């Protein structure tokens, strides 16, 4: 502890008080720091506790199946054949479809809102997009199975004979993550200084040129972050996906056919599961955890690389 | 079923809320399939005796876990436990109510109740081997019916369920191929088709897709006026699903010789028997810790055997015949003991 400094013109008698007050403040500060540190650690502890308990509960599955757990083509609980391949494939494919649809649309919305939108429309539109994020996922699921799936089935019967499947799940996921990607992108676009924008327009650039060459490059990192946030949500979304993904537990390399995702499979089977099946489902939970972790880490690395390239 | 579950859940939560205030209640957990009838019985029983039932419909698997952990007085399961599993967990089981599962179809050009199938054909459809409605195998069973060339879309229950267990248990009996490739169980991997959630989901998918076939609890088919299929039973006769044909199947069941009451009522003999019928079971420990609680539960099930038939029939379930109920009292309930003394004496 360093000696507290105080102005030399202070009355001598005040020194003791001043010192004591400073000491008190310091202790207070330490306590505050300690408390916030404990809060932060709680998150880490919880995270590792979850990983550890999933690993312990799923251990017997990994021990029994080894690497086959990732390559077997079916999840057949009654025969005790647990292959995660169909679920992993479905999770990745439906999330990829969602990102491919949602990313351009969201960036488009964000650019429109910040650059071109008449100011009267701006707030209502932004609020509407954010309201989409507030719709509970079960509502998306019910809407998906009752409205979207029959619609797709009626107008694209050759591609989607049942209306449900990986593509439909991707479509629902896209709608669900658009508000997330949009609002983050919008926020980062707003951080671009007015002067930059105005200079670009001043030298005669079109809106497209400004957007492409000035705005997006300067907020690249933020936009990628927004997309990753959306992807993280898409990977773990359960309720809505369960309704529309088709829940087929056999692996099929398909985009439009029926499939399943990790979250949907767990949601469907966990309530009635015991023994080996329960362990396998928990192991599957760990796999989802790791996939999400991998995606987030990859995103961080990508961001860091971009930052370095940028400046 | 969904609607019923919702009401049932509401009733359940109300019962939970009042359970604290109630001096006496019975605690149980398990299968969702019999939940509507159990809660209806519980209402009537509470009016008569002031003893409430606190039943959590968390699924058969959960019911087995909870009773094994002794957190409830009784557990309920749609699939019976094997005798050795009962012994291992010091449990006994008995059938409390019976219900039927029926295949339903949506094929434009085929009238309501106009389609007949047999077990082998149904198994082939669900294995994705029969792909069109005008397939030879189906046409042979339906002479005089003008079958379209529509693609068949099998619809199945996506989540683990007692309905799945009964349906696959039947198909595994009538088709060896189904038995080896897919097998029976609450969750199986269907090679083709669309998975939907709960009876409601299956019904709505079947309603939407021309060429679909699905399977639901009978009560659900009746409420939604679905196109039910007639099935060829073990005796080689075509039967339509209704309370009578379920009763015929249940009546032929040989509970007496079933060790540990392990009996699934699919593919039963008898000319009028519907082939996909199953009982829902109650599980209790043979060495109970709380004799009073066990006695209360048994008194409720005894009351249900005596007075519950009308309520069950109204909800399209089949009550357990009185001779079977007598057998349960004598051979199963007599095994339930506290400190070596039988809990049930009547």
XYZ file of C-alpha atoms in Angstrom:
657
model
C 0.000 0.000 0.000
C 1.512 3.264 -1.085
C 1.363 6.344 1.111
C -1.634 8.417 0.147
C -0.750 11.789 -1.281
C -2.455 14.916 -0.165
C -2.002 18.605 -0.913
C 0.698 20.230 1.166
C -1.462 23.263 2.008
C -3.766 21.120 4.111
C -4.009 21.973 7.833
C -1.822 19.640 9.844
C -4.648 18.491 12.115
C -6.589 17.163 9.138
C -3.941 14.661 8.192
C -5.106 11.922 10.474
C -8.700 12.291 9.289
C -7.688 12.451 5.730
C -5.525 9.367 6.071
C -8.245 7.459 7.782
C -10.792 8.441 5.152
C -8.436 7.391 2.423
C -7.800 4.107 4.185
C -11.546 3.530 4.470
C -12.058 4.315 0.827
C -9.327 1.953 -0.078
C -10.885 -0.870 1.931
C -14.243 -0.104 0.367
C -12.663 -0.230 -3.018
C -11.039 -3.541 -2.249
C -14.349 -4.981 -1.049
C -16.086 -3.721 -4.160
C -13.405 -5.150 -6.382
C -13.576 -8.447 -4.533
C -17.349 -8.665 -4.858
C -17.361 -7.996 -8.571
C -14.528 -10.473 -8.982
C -16.612 -13.138 -7.217
C -19.554 -12.349 -9.486
C -17.380 -12.727 -12.551
C -15.890 -15.959 -11.251
C -19.382 -17.331 -10.603
C -19.961 -17.321 -14.353
C -16.762 -19.258 -14.960
C -17.475 -21.707 -12.169
C -21.006 -22.303 -13.428
C -19.739 -22.805 -16.959
C -17.143 -25.339 -15.911
C -19.577 -27.045 -13.555
C -21.980 -27.521 -16.455
C -19.255 -28.839 -18.741
C -17.989 -31.144 -16.018
C -21.394 -32.557 -15.138
C -22.248 -33.109 -18.808
C -18.924 -34.840 -19.314
C -19.382 -37.054 -16.259
C -22.953 -37.967 -17.181
C -22.044 -38.581 -20.804
C -18.832 -40.439 -20.047
C -20.305 -43.929 -20.350
C -21.559 -43.066 -23.831
C -18.171 -41.834 -24.984
C -16.579 -44.895 -23.391
C -18.981 -47.276 -25.162
C -19.078 -45.687 -28.575
C -15.797 -43.813 -28.817
C -15.487 -42.003 -32.083
C -18.448 -43.970 -33.495
C -20.645 -41.604 -31.522
C -19.884 -39.016 -34.193
C -20.096 -41.235 -37.245
C -22.977 -43.689 -36.735
C -25.806 -42.799 -39.085
C -28.739 -43.126 -36.727
C -30.000 -42.312 -33.231
C -31.973 -45.388 -32.341
C -32.636 -45.281 -28.627
C -34.525 -48.582 -28.420
C -31.615 -50.442 -30.053
C -29.092 -48.442 -28.027
C -27.368 -47.226 -31.168
C -26.459 -43.618 -30.522
C -24.992 -41.820 -33.517
C -24.837 -38.066 -33.253
C -24.136 -37.532 -36.947
C -27.750 -36.796 -38.027
C -28.194 -34.297 -35.195
C -24.835 -32.572 -35.729
C -25.455 -32.376 -39.476
C -28.947 -30.972 -38.948
C -27.730 -28.401 -36.434
C -24.960 -27.129 -38.699
C -27.005 -27.163 -41.896
C -30.093 -25.459 -40.481
C -27.926 -22.799 -38.804
C -25.950 -22.265 -42.008
C -29.154 -21.814 -43.999
C -30.362 -19.359 -41.372
C -27.159 -17.282 -41.532
C -27.077 -17.285 -45.342
C -30.604 -15.877 -45.402
C -30.477 -13.647 -42.345
C -27.064 -11.964 -42.742
C -27.669 -10.093 -46.026
C -31.223 -9.166 -45.062
C -30.174 -7.886 -41.644
C -27.278 -5.835 -43.014
C -29.640 -4.429 -45.643
C -32.169 -3.442 -42.987
C -29.471 -1.867 -40.826
C -28.008 0.133 -43.723
C -31.465 1.325 -44.740
C -32.296 2.343 -41.191
C -29.108 4.316 -40.686
C -28.543 5.750 -44.157
C -31.684 6.053 -46.201
C -34.672 5.820 -43.910
C -36.897 8.918 -43.597
C -36.550 9.998 -39.991
C -40.286 9.596 -39.351
C -40.109 5.903 -40.243
C -36.814 5.170 -38.502
C -37.983 4.623 -34.934
C -41.145 2.623 -35.764
C -39.198 0.355 -38.129
C -36.378 -0.186 -35.661
C -38.849 -1.000 -32.902
C -40.702 -3.448 -35.129
C -37.500 -5.297 -35.922
C -36.645 -5.464 -32.231
C -40.134 -6.679 -31.397
C -39.425 -9.707 -33.597
C -36.756 -10.627 -31.082
C -39.329 -10.528 -28.309
C -41.603 -13.133 -29.880
C -41.301 -16.321 -27.799
C -39.753 -19.180 -29.740
C -42.744 -21.459 -29.162
C -44.817 -18.953 -31.128
C -42.379 -19.213 -34.023
C -42.670 -22.982 -33.765
C -46.461 -22.983 -33.855
C -46.526 -20.466 -36.663
C -43.930 -22.516 -38.522
C -45.860 -25.754 -38.346
C -49.337 -24.288 -38.821
C -48.695 -21.541 -41.392
C -45.208 -21.600 -42.924
C -44.934 -25.364 -43.500
C -48.361 -25.680 -45.204
C -47.542 -22.594 -47.293
C -44.218 -24.039 -48.468
C -45.858 -27.382 -49.085
C -48.569 -25.838 -51.244
C -46.329 -23.669 -53.387
C -43.204 -25.836 -53.580
C -44.601 -29.377 -53.401
C -41.812 -30.912 -55.451
C -39.048 -29.558 -53.186
C -40.843 -29.695 -49.842
C -43.486 -32.431 -50.049
C -44.100 -32.333 -46.285
C -43.508 -28.618 -45.777
C -41.205 -29.343 -42.845
C -37.506 -30.185 -42.843
C -34.044 -28.695 -42.522
C -34.761 -25.857 -44.938
C -37.969 -24.847 -43.163
C -36.103 -24.909 -39.852
C -33.400 -22.704 -41.382
C -36.037 -20.282 -42.613
C -37.657 -20.003 -39.183
C -34.244 -19.570 -37.577
C -33.419 -16.819 -40.066
C -36.521 -14.880 -39.041
C -35.625 -15.389 -35.399
C -32.050 -14.101 -35.682
C -32.676 -11.181 -38.063
C -33.529 -8.789 -35.215
C -30.309 -9.657 -33.351
C -28.037 -9.165 -36.338
C -29.951 -6.058 -37.410
C -29.824 -4.188 -34.140
C -26.147 -4.872 -33.485
C -25.232 -3.917 -37.058
C -27.311 -0.774 -36.760
C -25.581 0.187 -33.524
C -22.110 -0.224 -34.985
C -23.058 1.668 -38.150
C -24.125 4.591 -35.974
C -20.632 4.740 -34.513
C -19.178 5.777 -37.868
C -18.355 9.487 -37.470
C -20.586 11.858 -39.382
C -17.535 13.603 -40.824
C -16.348 10.415 -42.546
C -19.710 9.902 -44.130
C -20.116 13.494 -45.192
C -16.639 13.662 -46.678
C -17.389 10.613 -48.767
C -20.624 12.089 -50.023
C -18.812 15.382 -50.505
C -16.374 13.905 -53.003
C -19.331 12.628 -54.994
C -19.690 9.006 -53.848
C -23.079 7.302 -54.268
C -24.859 5.701 -51.297
C -23.809 2.287 -52.564
C -20.188 3.378 -52.773
C -20.289 4.930 -49.324
C -21.845 1.810 -47.850
C -19.538 -0.601 -49.618
C -16.239 1.228 -49.374
C -16.562 3.373 -46.265
C -19.232 2.162 -43.841
C -19.027 -1.617 -43.972
C -15.222 -1.838 -44.029
C -14.956 0.421 -41.007
C -17.403 -1.642 -38.952
C -16.466 -5.079 -40.336
C -15.601 -6.414 -36.906
C -18.899 -5.381 -35.403
C -20.891 -6.892 -38.260
C -19.066 -10.191 -37.969
C -19.749 -10.070 -34.240
C -23.434 -9.518 -34.947
C -23.548 -12.491 -37.302
C -21.790 -14.674 -34.740
C -24.316 -13.636 -32.113
C -27.078 -14.722 -34.478
C -25.290 -17.973 -35.277
C -24.880 -18.766 -31.586
C -28.570 -18.351 -31.099
C -29.445 -20.423 -34.167
C -27.245 -23.327 -33.054
C -28.995 -23.738 -29.739
C -32.569 -22.800 -30.627
C -34.818 -25.613 -29.507
C -38.541 -25.104 -29.377
C -39.202 -23.557 -32.778
C -36.861 -25.987 -34.521
C -38.436 -29.021 -32.877
C -41.747 -28.153 -34.481
C -40.576 -27.803 -38.068
C -37.363 -29.775 -38.600
C -39.083 -33.112 -39.258
C -37.358 -35.016 -36.459
C -35.937 -37.800 -38.576
C -33.189 -39.616 -36.711
C -31.575 -41.251 -39.739
C -28.714 -39.429 -41.417
C -29.489 -38.164 -44.899
C -27.276 -35.636 -46.710
C -30.167 -33.387 -47.614
C -30.997 -29.702 -47.604
C -34.739 -29.877 -48.068
C -35.493 -33.261 -46.474
C -36.402 -34.116 -42.892
C -33.729 -34.107 -40.237
C -33.104 -33.237 -36.636
C -30.905 -30.935 -34.604
C -29.084 -31.574 -31.345
C -31.385 -29.303 -29.360
C -34.532 -30.747 -30.935
C -33.416 -34.326 -30.334
C -32.665 -33.641 -26.669
C -35.960 -31.825 -26.175
C -37.895 -34.691 -27.735
C -36.253 -37.568 -25.934
C -35.053 -36.324 -22.579
C -38.346 -36.533 -20.643
C -38.742 -40.274 -21.313
C -35.079 -41.206 -21.236
C -33.173 -43.216 -18.661
C -30.005 -45.278 -18.481
C -27.873 -45.363 -21.613
C -30.222 -43.070 -23.508
C -30.026 -40.382 -20.848
C -26.247 -40.572 -20.824
C -26.154 -40.347 -24.622
C -28.421 -37.285 -24.607
C -26.199 -35.561 -22.040
C -23.159 -36.426 -24.145
C -24.986 -34.854 -27.069
C -25.538 -31.752 -24.935
C -21.805 -31.568 -24.380
C -21.252 -31.811 -28.132
C -23.602 -28.870 -28.706
C -21.762 -26.942 -26.019
C -18.438 -27.623 -27.709
C -19.754 -26.715 -31.163
C -21.023 -23.376 -29.863
C -17.739 -22.777 -28.037
C -15.780 -23.569 -31.194
C -17.885 -21.193 -33.257
C -17.470 -18.378 -30.739
C -13.722 -18.952 -30.460
C -13.356 -19.032 -34.229
C -15.254 -15.759 -34.393
C -12.982 -14.139 -31.800
C -9.887 -15.249 -33.684
C -11.354 -13.939 -36.923
C -12.122 -10.594 -35.326
C -8.636 -10.301 -33.912
C -7.132 -11.089 -37.312
C -9.313 -8.482 -38.960
C -8.405 -5.878 -36.380
C -4.753 -6.544 -36.984
C -5.173 -6.322 -40.745
C -7.115 -3.138 -40.325
C -4.807 -1.229 -38.116
C -54.659 -34.694 -26.305
C -52.847 -31.376 -26.283
C -55.971 -29.544 -25.201
C -56.688 -32.154 -22.611
C -53.167 -31.949 -21.305
C -53.477 -28.210 -20.988
C -56.617 -28.473 -18.918
C -55.089 -31.312 -17.022
C -51.967 -29.266 -16.384
C -54.107 -26.410 -15.130
C -55.958 -28.795 -12.858
C -52.633 -30.242 -11.769
C -51.178 -26.906 -10.836
C -54.323 -25.988 -8.949
C -54.036 -29.252 -7.074
C -50.384 -28.527 -6.298
C -51.348 -25.135 -4.960
C -53.958 -26.539 -2.670
C -51.930 -29.595 -1.689
C -50.294 -27.733 1.133
C -53.610 -26.888 2.674
C -54.950 -30.395 2.190
C -54.471 -32.741 5.072
C -54.351 -35.833 2.901
C -53.285 -36.316 -0.655
C -51.828 -39.021 -2.839
C -48.577 -38.344 -4.665
C -47.801 -39.917 -7.987
C -45.967 -39.219 -11.218
C -45.587 -40.738 -14.654
C -47.278 -41.407 -17.966
C -49.144 -38.698 -19.847
C -51.363 -41.101 -21.816
C -53.715 -41.930 -18.886
C -53.496 -38.459 -17.332
C -56.904 -37.190 -18.490
C -58.715 -40.147 -16.968
C -56.654 -40.096 -13.761
C -57.430 -36.440 -13.205
C -61.109 -37.006 -13.914
C -61.156 -39.811 -11.362
C -59.248 -37.642 -8.921
C -61.873 -34.890 -9.151
C -64.724 -37.258 -8.403
C -62.747 -39.002 -5.669
C -61.897 -35.744 -3.976
C -65.565 -34.751 -3.975
C -66.422 -37.993 -2.227
C -63.576 -38.412 0.207
C -61.766 -35.077 0.430
C -58.533 -36.847 -0.486
C -56.784 -35.267 -3.427
C -54.481 -36.721 -6.048
C -51.275 -34.913 -6.900
C -50.227 -36.490 -10.197
C -47.379 -35.102 -12.250
C -47.660 -36.198 -15.875
C -43.923 -36.134 -16.591
C -43.796 -39.197 -18.820
C -43.361 -42.899 -18.198
C -39.579 -42.730 -17.879
C -39.833 -40.006 -15.266
C -42.494 -41.969 -13.406
C -40.230 -44.999 -13.159
C -37.337 -42.857 -11.939
C -39.420 -41.104 -9.305
C -40.913 -44.249 -7.861
C -37.474 -45.927 -7.848
C -36.151 -42.939 -5.913
C -39.182 -43.157 -3.608
C -40.064 -39.495 -4.060
C -43.662 -40.437 -4.888
C -46.090 -43.035 -3.550
C -46.811 -44.482 -6.973
C -45.378 -44.242 -10.451
C -47.186 -44.734 -13.739
C -45.863 -46.127 -17.011
C -47.385 -46.989 -20.365
C -44.798 -49.662 -20.977
C -44.714 -52.398 -18.329
C -41.445 -53.192 -16.587
C -39.974 -56.647 -17.160
C -40.322 -59.001 -14.139
C -36.566 -58.870 -13.469
C -36.596 -55.062 -13.489
C -39.448 -55.119 -10.980
C -37.488 -57.428 -8.693
C -34.352 -55.340 -8.949
C -36.213 -52.237 -7.787
C -38.550 -54.043 -5.347
C -41.567 -52.889 -7.327
C -44.907 -54.349 -8.336
C -47.077 -53.165 -11.221
C -50.661 -53.567 -12.290
C -52.834 -52.368 -15.195
C -55.112 -49.480 -14.261
C -56.643 -48.450 -17.585
C -56.570 -49.581 -21.222
C -56.551 -47.606 -24.449
C -56.124 -48.127 -28.169
C -53.853 -46.705 -30.832
C -55.250 -46.319 -34.340
C -53.660 -45.629 -37.747
C -55.212 -42.635 -39.522
C -54.794 -41.593 -43.142
C -55.343 -38.646 -45.435
C -55.589 -39.817 -49.022
C -57.684 -37.754 -51.390
C -60.029 -40.150 -53.178
C -60.327 -42.604 -50.282
C -63.477 -42.335 -48.158
C -63.572 -42.140 -44.368
C -63.087 -45.611 -42.949
C -62.608 -46.947 -46.482
C -59.046 -48.201 -46.138
C -57.965 -51.608 -44.868
C -54.442 -52.633 -43.948
C -52.677 -55.533 -42.313
C -49.725 -55.437 -39.960
C -47.102 -56.473 -42.504
C -48.180 -53.777 -44.961
C -48.271 -51.146 -42.236
C -44.749 -52.136 -41.181
C -43.525 -51.902 -44.791
C -45.115 -48.464 -45.169
C -43.347 -47.233 -42.044
C -40.045 -48.675 -43.246
C -40.397 -46.670 -46.445
C -40.614 -49.814 -48.577
C -44.115 -49.137 -49.875
C -43.969 -45.687 -51.401
C -47.255 -45.226 -53.272
C -50.853 -45.657 -52.232
C -51.673 -47.761 -55.301
C -48.924 -50.274 -54.431
C -49.873 -53.902 -55.064
C -49.729 -54.813 -51.383
C -52.286 -52.151 -50.459
C -54.483 -52.790 -53.511
C -54.739 -56.483 -52.634
C -56.278 -55.641 -49.274
C -58.652 -53.038 -50.734
C -60.455 -54.573 -53.668
C -62.999 -52.174 -55.101
C -61.272 -49.090 -53.693
C -59.867 -46.755 -56.330
C -56.411 -46.021 -54.924
C -54.513 -42.974 -56.230
C -50.810 -43.004 -57.106
C -50.061 -40.416 -54.408
C -46.782 -40.762 -52.515
C -47.106 -42.108 -48.996
C -45.777 -39.852 -46.226
C -45.569 -41.707 -42.911
C -46.021 -39.397 -39.920
C -44.720 -40.514 -36.529
C -44.400 -39.267 -32.971
C -41.107 -37.406 -32.655
C -40.786 -37.571 -28.884
C -40.518 -40.603 -26.668
C -44.049 -41.788 -25.916
C -46.162 -44.701 -24.776
C -48.077 -44.459 -28.043
C -44.814 -45.089 -29.921
C -44.127 -48.080 -27.698
C -47.510 -49.709 -28.419
C -47.329 -49.028 -32.145
C -43.775 -50.351 -32.590
C -44.462 -53.271 -30.267
C -47.259 -54.306 -32.618
C -45.244 -53.802 -35.815
C -42.306 -55.742 -34.360
C -44.633 -58.690 -33.755
C -46.059 -58.796 -37.247
C -42.892 -58.043 -39.202
C -39.543 -59.668 -38.491
C -37.830 -57.148 -40.679
C -39.249 -54.289 -38.627
C -38.133 -56.068 -35.483
C -34.505 -56.373 -36.610
C -34.144 -53.050 -38.406
C -36.151 -50.711 -36.218
C -37.332 -52.593 -33.162
C -39.790 -51.626 -30.469
C -39.500 -48.794 -27.998
C -40.673 -45.400 -26.851
C -38.176 -43.677 -29.161
C -37.184 -45.402 -32.365
C -35.344 -44.192 -35.464
C -37.868 -44.186 -38.296
C -36.154 -44.563 -41.664
C -38.572 -42.323 -43.539
C -41.348 -39.846 -43.025
C -42.021 -36.851 -40.848
C -41.854 -36.594 -37.070
C -44.468 -34.482 -35.315
C -44.938 -33.564 -31.689
C -47.648 -35.240 -29.645
C -50.979 -36.543 -30.901
C -51.970 -33.036 -31.910
C -48.893 -32.645 -34.095
C -49.416 -36.005 -35.803
C -53.072 -35.208 -36.470
C -52.313 -31.805 -37.943
C -49.507 -33.136 -40.175
C -51.761 -35.923 -41.423
C -54.439 -33.327 -42.088
C -52.081 -31.145 -44.111
C -50.299 -33.702 -46.260
C -52.194 -35.525 -48.983
C -50.964 -39.111 -48.856
C -50.064 -39.075 -45.181
C -50.550 -41.872 -42.698
C -50.143 -41.492 -38.947
C -51.122 -43.094 -35.647
C -52.835 -41.499 -32.679
C -54.631 -42.434 -29.506
C -58.171 -43.422 -30.294
C -59.693 -40.598 -28.248
C -57.817 -38.168 -30.430
C -59.023 -39.735 -33.677
C -62.622 -39.499 -32.439
C -62.391 -35.895 -31.271
C -60.834 -34.781 -34.561
C -62.996 -36.932 -36.812
C -59.956 -38.454 -38.560
C -60.046 -41.097 -41.293
C -59.279 -44.277 -39.345
C -57.939 -47.450 -40.946
C -59.428 -50.909 -40.434
C -56.800 -53.456 -39.461
C -56.541 -57.183 -40.049
C -56.161 -58.792 -36.626
C -54.429 -61.963 -35.533
C -57.539 -64.025 -36.339
C -57.385 -62.741 -39.910
C -60.506 -60.567 -39.602
C -60.717 -56.882 -40.459
C -61.845 -54.825 -37.479
C -62.629 -51.150 -37.063
C -61.239 -49.366 -34.026
C -63.821 -48.633 -31.334
C -64.409 -49.268 -27.666
C -65.926 -52.687 -28.487
C -62.910 -53.968 -30.404
C -60.564 -52.605 -27.701
C -62.620 -54.397 -25.068
C -62.448 -57.599 -27.094
C -58.656 -57.354 -27.166
C -58.406 -56.512 -23.474
C -60.823 -59.296 -22.602
C -58.615 -61.877 -24.282
C -55.612 -60.814 -22.280
C -54.250 -63.531 -20.041
C -53.284 -61.506 -16.976
C -53.356 -64.549 -14.774
C -50.317 -66.171 -16.349
C -48.425 -62.968 -16.968
C -45.450 -62.956 -14.614
C -45.280 -59.630 -12.800
C -48.292 -58.501 -14.853
C -45.930 -58.011 -17.784
C -48.349 -57.970 -20.681
C -48.697 -55.753 -23.713
C -52.073 -56.190 -25.332
C -51.011 -55.851 -28.960
C -51.877 -58.486 -31.532
C -54.260 -60.346 -29.197
C -56.255 -63.359 -30.409
C -60.036 -63.211 -30.903
C -62.106 -62.403 -33.975
C -63.210 -58.988 -32.779
C -59.937 -57.826 -31.215
C -58.318 -54.571 -32.275
C -54.606 -55.310 -32.688
C -53.005 -52.212 -31.114
C -54.251 -51.975 -27.546
C -52.270 -51.379 -24.400
C -52.701 -50.968 -20.681
C -51.214 -48.181 -18.630
C -49.552 -49.408 -15.463
C -49.210 -48.252 -11.873
C -45.981 -49.025 -10.013
C -45.508 -49.250 -6.241
C -42.845 -50.567 -3.904
C -43.300 -53.906 -2.163
C -41.623 -52.553 0.970
C -43.291 -49.216 1.553
C -41.941 -46.800 4.149
C -45.145 -44.841 4.666
C -47.925 -47.377 5.154
C -50.631 -44.724 5.452
C -49.711 -43.077 2.158
C -49.598 -46.427 0.387
C -52.973 -47.362 1.809
C -54.469 -44.067 0.649
C -53.156 -44.641 -2.874
C -54.485 -48.199 -2.997
C -57.873 -47.027 -1.733
C -58.004 -44.565 -4.620
C -57.138 -47.220 -7.221
C -59.659 -49.569 -5.636
C -62.289 -46.846 -5.880
C -61.314 -46.268 -9.549
C -61.748 -49.971 -10.359
C -65.189 -49.897 -8.713
C -66.528 -46.515 -9.808
C -64.340 -45.225 -12.608
C -65.695 -47.122 -15.609
C -68.146 -44.504 -16.872
C -65.629 -41.685 -16.694
C -63.097 -43.817 -18.559
C -65.513 -44.829 -21.306
C -66.576 -41.225 -21.733
C -62.957 -40.319 -22.472
C -62.663 -43.283 -24.884
C -60.532 -45.432 -22.608
C -61.376 -49.037 -21.794
C -61.807 -49.853 -18.098
C -60.079 -52.893 -16.605
C -62.579 -55.783 -16.291
C -63.658 -56.571 -12.724
C -62.148 -60.070 -12.748
C -58.746 -58.577 -13.585
C -59.237 -55.969 -10.856
C -59.924 -58.801 -8.419
C -56.765 -60.560 -9.563
C -54.769 -57.359 -8.989
C -56.152 -56.973 -5.469
C -55.375 -60.556 -4.566
C -52.063 -61.162 -6.244
C -50.412 -57.760 -6.555
C -51.657 -55.590 -3.733
C -51.086 -58.401 -1.252
C -47.349 -58.070 -1.979
C -47.254 -54.432 -0.865
C -46.035 -54.518 2.707
C -44.866 -52.198 5.429
C -42.754 -53.802 8.164
C -43.731 -57.204 6.822
C -47.454 -56.519 7.155
C -49.698 -56.245 4.095
C -50.912 -52.681 3.595
C -54.117 -53.597 1.773
C -56.832 -55.472 3.678
C -60.320 -55.594 2.261
